[in-house]
Amino acid sequence: MEKHYLEEIVGDKIVDEKTISGGDIADSRVVTTQSGSRYFLKQGIVGDTFRKEAEGLTELARPGCIRVPEVVHAGNDFLLLEFVASGAKGPRFFEVFGRALARMHRFTGGEFGFKHDNYIGSTPQINGVEGVGRHDWSTFYWEKRLLYQFRLCEKNGYADQQLSTLFWKLETIYPHLMAGSEEPPALLHGDLWGGNYLCDLTGAPVLIDPAVYYGHREADLGMTRLFGGFSREFYTAYDQEFPLKPGVEKREPLYLLYHVFNHLNLFGYGYYDQAVDLIKRLLRGVR
């Protein structure tokens, strides 16, 4: 990204750029201007990735429930955001976060999916643009999430006989697992693990790096369980604010499976056993 172009966008002279860690895909930097303003710059990917991320952040900001970085400018090869300085988590951080997420999940859309496809990491995330499953979550999640990732596993050589046999057995019990969980399409972050939120200087939660779509809120909560990073107070506060339907525990492996499949496709066999174990848990749960 040329310095003079950034200066035109922000209307100020850039006096410092510092590379920071934290992204597996993009080059990330903090840009400081002469007036003292700071911005977060992501670059290094050519295509529509950054525009899709910007649209996701804008969508997450609509309910006004949880802070997201303001989008300054999105281009074909960069994304410029408000820089959010990190602060210390106070004793009520996760309680506040859980209630705020629950309120965000009350913000609903008319259809499942999103206005366009986007990305989960660097993998395309299919949001049902052509219409399949737009009004039926069970169909949407199977076709656009689990089956899509499984087909990628086949393409990438990870779907051996064991995984394939288990996956198609899962298909036979899938309607039973999903029965009774029906809800309106909720606004989802889409990739809500412990690395995709911050605590700002006021102690408030901030959502970053989304893979936004409208879906079942259990999908967001399932992802929070994959790598940890969320306390018991978070889940308690969420359920007090917006109680979950019975059976959420038996469905949780379904929502973990999408992300484990994605990690298998992105990072390889280290996630194979976890995918197999999740499907086995689901199969045991209906006996």
Coordinates of C-alpha atoms in Angstrom, one line a residue, residues 163 166 257 260-261 264 271-280:
L163 CA -14.7 -40.2 7.6
L166 CA -19.4 -41.6 9.4
L257 CA -17.9 -29.8 13.0
V260 CA -13.2 -28.4 12.5
F261 CA -13.8 -29.5 8.9
L264 CA -8.9 -29.8 8.4
Y271 CA -7.8 -31.9 12.8
Y272 CA -8.8 -35.3 11.3
D273 CA -9.3 -37.1 14.6
Q274 CA -11.3 -34.3 16.1
A275 CA -13.7 -34.3 13.1
V276 CA -14.1 -38.1 13.5
D277 CA -14.7 -37.8 17.2
L278 CA -17.3 -35.1 16.8
I279 CA -19.3 -37.2 14.4
K280 CA -19.1 -40.2 16.7

